[in-house]
mmCIF file of C-alpha atoms in Angstrom:
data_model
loop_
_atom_site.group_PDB
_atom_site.id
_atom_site.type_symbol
_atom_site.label_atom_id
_atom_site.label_comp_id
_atom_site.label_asym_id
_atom_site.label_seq_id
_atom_site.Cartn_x
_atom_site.Cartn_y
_atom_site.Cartn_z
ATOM 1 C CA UNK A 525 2.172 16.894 -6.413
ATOM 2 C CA UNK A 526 4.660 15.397 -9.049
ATOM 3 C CA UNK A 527 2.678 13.886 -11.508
ATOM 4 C CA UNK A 528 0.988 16.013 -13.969
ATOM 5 C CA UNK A 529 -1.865 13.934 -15.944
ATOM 6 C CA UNK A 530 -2.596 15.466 -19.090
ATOM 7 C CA UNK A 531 -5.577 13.930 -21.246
ATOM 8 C CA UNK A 532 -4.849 13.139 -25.021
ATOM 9 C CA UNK A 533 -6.966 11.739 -27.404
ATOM 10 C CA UNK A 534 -4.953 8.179 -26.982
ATOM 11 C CA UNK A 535 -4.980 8.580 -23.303
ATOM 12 C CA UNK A 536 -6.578 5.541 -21.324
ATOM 13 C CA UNK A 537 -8.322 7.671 -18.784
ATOM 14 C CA UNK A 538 -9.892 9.785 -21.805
ATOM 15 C CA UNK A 539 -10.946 6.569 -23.654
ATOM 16 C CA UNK A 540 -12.873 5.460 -20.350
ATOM 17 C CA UNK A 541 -14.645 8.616 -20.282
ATOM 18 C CA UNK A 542 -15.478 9.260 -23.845
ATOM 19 C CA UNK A 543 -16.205 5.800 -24.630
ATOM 20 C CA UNK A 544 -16.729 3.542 -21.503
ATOM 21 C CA UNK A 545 -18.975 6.937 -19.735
ATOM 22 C CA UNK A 546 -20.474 8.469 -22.630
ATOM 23 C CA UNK A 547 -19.063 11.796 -21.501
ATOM 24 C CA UNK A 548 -17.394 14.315 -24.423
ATOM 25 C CA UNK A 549 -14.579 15.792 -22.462
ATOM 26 C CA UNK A 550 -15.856 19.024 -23.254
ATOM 27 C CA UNK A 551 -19.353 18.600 -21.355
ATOM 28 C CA UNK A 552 -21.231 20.499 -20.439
ATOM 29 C CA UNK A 553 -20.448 23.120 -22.778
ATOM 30 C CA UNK A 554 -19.842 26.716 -21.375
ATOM 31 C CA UNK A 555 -19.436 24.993 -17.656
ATOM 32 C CA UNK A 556 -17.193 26.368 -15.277
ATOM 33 C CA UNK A 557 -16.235 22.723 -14.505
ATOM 34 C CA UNK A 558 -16.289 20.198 -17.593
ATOM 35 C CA UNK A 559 -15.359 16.532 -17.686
ATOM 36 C CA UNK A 560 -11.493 16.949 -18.131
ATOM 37 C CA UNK A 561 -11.417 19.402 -15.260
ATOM 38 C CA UNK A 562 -13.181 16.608 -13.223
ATOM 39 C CA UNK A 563 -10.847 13.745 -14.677
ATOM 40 C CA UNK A 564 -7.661 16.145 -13.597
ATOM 41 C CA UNK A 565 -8.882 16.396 -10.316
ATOM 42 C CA UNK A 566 -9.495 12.592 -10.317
ATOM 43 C CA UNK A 567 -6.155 12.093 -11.255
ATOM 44 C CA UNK A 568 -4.821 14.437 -8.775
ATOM 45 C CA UNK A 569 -6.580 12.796 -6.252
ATOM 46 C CA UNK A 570 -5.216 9.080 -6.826
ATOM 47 C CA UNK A 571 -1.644 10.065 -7.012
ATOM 48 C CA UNK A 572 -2.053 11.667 -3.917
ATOM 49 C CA UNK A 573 -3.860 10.439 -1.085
ATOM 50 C CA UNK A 574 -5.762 7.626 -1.861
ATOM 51 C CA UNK A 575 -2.830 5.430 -3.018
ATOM 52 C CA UNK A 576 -1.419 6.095 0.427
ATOM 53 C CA UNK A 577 -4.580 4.556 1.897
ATOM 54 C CA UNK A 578 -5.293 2.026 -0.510
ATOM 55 C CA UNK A 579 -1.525 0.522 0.432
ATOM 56 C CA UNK A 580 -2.882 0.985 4.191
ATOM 57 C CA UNK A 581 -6.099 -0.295 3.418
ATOM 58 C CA UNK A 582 -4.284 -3.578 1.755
ATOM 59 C CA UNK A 583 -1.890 -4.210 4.119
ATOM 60 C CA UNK A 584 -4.855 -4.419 7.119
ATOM 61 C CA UNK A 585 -6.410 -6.895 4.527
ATOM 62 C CA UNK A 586 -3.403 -9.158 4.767
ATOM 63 C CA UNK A 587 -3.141 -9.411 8.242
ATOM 64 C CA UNK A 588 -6.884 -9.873 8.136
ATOM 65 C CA UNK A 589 -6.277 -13.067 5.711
ATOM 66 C CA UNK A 590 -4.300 -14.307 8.909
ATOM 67 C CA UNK A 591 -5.610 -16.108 12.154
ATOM 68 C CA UNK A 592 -6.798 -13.683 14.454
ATOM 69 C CA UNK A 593 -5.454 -12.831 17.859
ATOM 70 C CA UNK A 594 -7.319 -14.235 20.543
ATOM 71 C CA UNK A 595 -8.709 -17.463 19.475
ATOM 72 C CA UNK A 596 -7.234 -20.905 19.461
ATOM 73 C CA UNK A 597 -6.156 -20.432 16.116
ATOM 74 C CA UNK A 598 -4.535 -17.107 16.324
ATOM 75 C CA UNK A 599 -2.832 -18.175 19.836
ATOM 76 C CA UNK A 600 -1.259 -20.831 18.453
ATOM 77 C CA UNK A 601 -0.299 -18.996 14.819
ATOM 78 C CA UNK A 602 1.504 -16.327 16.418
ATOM 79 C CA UNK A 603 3.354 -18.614 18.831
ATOM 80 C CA UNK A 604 4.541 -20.386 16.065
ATOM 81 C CA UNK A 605 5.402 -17.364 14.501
ATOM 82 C CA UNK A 606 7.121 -15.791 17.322
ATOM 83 C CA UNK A 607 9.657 -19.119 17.406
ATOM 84 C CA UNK A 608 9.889 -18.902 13.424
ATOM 85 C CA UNK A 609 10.822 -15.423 13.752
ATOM 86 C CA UNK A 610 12.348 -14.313 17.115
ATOM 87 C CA UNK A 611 12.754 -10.895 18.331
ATOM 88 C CA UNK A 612 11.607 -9.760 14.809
ATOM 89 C CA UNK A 613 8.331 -10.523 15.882
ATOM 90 C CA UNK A 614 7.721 -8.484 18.355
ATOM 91 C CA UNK A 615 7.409 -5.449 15.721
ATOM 92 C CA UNK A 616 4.003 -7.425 14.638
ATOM 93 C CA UNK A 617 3.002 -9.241 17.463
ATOM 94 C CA UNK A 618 -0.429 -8.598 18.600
ATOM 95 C CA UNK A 619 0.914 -8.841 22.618
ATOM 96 C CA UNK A 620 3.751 -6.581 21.598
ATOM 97 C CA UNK A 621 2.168 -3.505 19.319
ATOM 98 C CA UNK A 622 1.364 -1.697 21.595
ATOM 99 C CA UNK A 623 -2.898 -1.917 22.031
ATOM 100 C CA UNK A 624 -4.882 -1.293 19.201
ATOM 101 C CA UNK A 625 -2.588 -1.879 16.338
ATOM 102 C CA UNK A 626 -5.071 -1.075 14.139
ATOM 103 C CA UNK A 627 -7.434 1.511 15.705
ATOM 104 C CA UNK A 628 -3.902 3.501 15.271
ATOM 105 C CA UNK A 629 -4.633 4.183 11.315
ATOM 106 C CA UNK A 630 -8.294 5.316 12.297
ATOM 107 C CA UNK A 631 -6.184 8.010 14.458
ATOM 108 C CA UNK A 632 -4.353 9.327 11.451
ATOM 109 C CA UNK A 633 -0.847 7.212 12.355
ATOM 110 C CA UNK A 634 -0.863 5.889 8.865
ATOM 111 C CA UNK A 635 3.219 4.721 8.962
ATOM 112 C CA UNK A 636 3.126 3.565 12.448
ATOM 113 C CA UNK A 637 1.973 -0.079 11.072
ATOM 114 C CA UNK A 638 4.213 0.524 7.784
ATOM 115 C CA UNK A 639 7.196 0.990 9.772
ATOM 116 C CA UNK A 640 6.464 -2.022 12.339
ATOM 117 C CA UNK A 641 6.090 -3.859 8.991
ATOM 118 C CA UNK A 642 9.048 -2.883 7.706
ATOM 119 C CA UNK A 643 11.194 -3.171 10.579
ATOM 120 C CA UNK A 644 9.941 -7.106 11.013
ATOM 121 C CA UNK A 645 10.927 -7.924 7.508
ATOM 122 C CA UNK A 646 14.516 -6.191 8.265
ATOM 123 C CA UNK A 647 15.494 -7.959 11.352
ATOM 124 C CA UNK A 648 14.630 -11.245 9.023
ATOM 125 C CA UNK A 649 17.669 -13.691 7.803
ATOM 126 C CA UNK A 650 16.852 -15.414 5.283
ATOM 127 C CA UNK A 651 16.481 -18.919 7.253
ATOM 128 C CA UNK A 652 13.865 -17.044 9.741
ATOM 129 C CA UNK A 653 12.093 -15.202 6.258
ATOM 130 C CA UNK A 654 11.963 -18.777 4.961
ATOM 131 C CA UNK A 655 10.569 -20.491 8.544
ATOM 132 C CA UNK A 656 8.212 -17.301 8.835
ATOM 133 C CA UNK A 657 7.157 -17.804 5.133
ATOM 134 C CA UNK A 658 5.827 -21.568 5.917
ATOM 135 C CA UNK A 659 4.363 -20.278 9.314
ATOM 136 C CA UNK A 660 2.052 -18.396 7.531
ATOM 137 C CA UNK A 661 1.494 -20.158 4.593
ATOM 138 C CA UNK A 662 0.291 -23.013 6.799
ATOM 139 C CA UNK A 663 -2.266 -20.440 8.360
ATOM 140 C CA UNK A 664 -3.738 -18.941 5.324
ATOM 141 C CA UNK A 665 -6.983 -21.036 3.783
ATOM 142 C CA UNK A 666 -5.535 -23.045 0.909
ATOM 143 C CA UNK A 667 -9.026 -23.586 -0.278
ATOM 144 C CA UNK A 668 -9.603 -19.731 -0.901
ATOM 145 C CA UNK A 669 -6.284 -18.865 -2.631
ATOM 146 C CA UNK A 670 -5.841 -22.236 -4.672
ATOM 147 C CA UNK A 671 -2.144 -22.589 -3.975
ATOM 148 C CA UNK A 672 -0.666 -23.916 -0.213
ATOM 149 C CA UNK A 673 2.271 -23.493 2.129
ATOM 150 C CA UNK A 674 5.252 -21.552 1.996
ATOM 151 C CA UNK A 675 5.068 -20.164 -1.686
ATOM 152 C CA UNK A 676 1.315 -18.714 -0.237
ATOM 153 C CA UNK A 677 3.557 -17.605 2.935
ATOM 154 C CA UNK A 678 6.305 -15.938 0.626
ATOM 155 C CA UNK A 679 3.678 -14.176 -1.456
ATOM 156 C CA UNK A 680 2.165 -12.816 1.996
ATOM 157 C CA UNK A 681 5.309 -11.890 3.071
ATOM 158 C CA UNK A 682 6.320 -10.233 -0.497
ATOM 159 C CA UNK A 683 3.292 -8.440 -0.541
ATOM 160 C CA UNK A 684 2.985 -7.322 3.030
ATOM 161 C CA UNK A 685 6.864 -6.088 2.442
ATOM 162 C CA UNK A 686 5.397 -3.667 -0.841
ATOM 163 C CA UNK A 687 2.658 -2.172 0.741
ATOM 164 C CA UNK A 688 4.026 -1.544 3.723
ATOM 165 C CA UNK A 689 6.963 0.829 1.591
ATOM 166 C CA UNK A 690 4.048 2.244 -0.570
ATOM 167 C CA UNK A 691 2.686 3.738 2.553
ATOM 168 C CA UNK A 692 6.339 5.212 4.227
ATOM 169 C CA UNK A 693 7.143 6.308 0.169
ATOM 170 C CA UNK A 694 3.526 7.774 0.301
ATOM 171 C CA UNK A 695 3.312 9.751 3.595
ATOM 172 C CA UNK A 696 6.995 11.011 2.719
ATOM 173 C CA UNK A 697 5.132 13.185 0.204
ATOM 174 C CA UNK A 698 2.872 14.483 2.686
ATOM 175 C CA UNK A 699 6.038 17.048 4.259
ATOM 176 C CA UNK A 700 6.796 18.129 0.574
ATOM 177 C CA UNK A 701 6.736 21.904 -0.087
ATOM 178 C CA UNK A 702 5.763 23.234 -3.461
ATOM 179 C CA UNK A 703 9.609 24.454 -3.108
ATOM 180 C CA UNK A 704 11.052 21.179 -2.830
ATOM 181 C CA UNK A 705 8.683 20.263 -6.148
ATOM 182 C CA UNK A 706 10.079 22.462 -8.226
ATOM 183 C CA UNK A 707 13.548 22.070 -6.863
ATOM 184 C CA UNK A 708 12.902 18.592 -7.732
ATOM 185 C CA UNK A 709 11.879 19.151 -11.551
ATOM 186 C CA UNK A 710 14.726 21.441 -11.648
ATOM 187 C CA UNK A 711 17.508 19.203 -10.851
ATOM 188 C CA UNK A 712 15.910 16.788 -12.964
ATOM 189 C CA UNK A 713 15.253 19.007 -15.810
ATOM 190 C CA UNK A 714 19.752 20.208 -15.502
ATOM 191 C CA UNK A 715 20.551 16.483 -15.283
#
């Protein structure tokens, strides 16, 4: 891992605990493992795997917000979508990826969707973005997000677009050596 969290007496994380917790960062006293060990390995923790699958975790939540495959609704939605987007759409379709789009990040494929994602918003012009960004703004429930149409779609589409490269930028750590760390430091550190 990259990031090294160190806890200073200014530090937000160390503010939480001593203040928000109640917890000295020196309990319990003569412990093999105190509170600052535990925050470290906290820390550790959400730089390293769970931001991968909070990005995954988010991006199944937008294309929850969406009509769902299936119904009247969602047959209709991603026809419209299909025409709004053309072949870029079949990297999202449901007809077109490939079974259980989703059951795939259960099995450990947590890019597979990431990439689709990705490779939808690449084959976009802007015109098709634009159509695609109405298309789903149109779909979402106006009532539960307060604004309507394609600035809702474009914020979707925005979003999807980030999370999707959190998770490839995330699993891309997952082939790193402790080598390729240090080289990394190094080069930075001779800069």
């Amino acid at each position: 891992m990259i990031v090294r969290r160190h806890l200073s007496e200014d530090d937000e994380l160390t503010q939480h605990l001593t203040h928000q917790l109640n917890t000295p960062l020196e309990w319990p006293e003569e412990a093999g493992l105190n509170t600052q060990h535990v925050a470290k390995i906290a820390a550790a923790a959400a730089c390293d795997v769970a931001f991968n699958q909070a990005a995954n975790g988010h991006l199944v939540d937008l294309f929850a917000a969406l009509p769902l495959p299936g119904t009247p609704e969602g047959r209709e939605f991603w026809a419209e979508l299909r025409r709004a987007a053309g072949d870029a759409a079949l990297y999202i379709d449901p007809a077109n990826a490939g079974g259980p789009f989703f059951d795939y990040l259960v099995k450990g494929n947590e890019g597979g969707i990431a990439s689709r994602m990705l490779s939808f918003m690449g084959e976009l012009d802007d015109q098709q973005r634009d159509a695609v960004a109405k298309v789903i703004g149109d779909a979402l429930d106006h009532n539960a997000f307060g604004a309507g149409g394609r600035y809702l779609g474009k914020l979707w589409l925005r979003d999807a677009e980030t999370s999707a490269w959190h998770v490839l930028l995330a699993s891309r750590r997952a082939y790193e050596t402790e080598d390729d760390r240090k080289r990394f430091l190094q080069a930075w550190r001779d800069a």
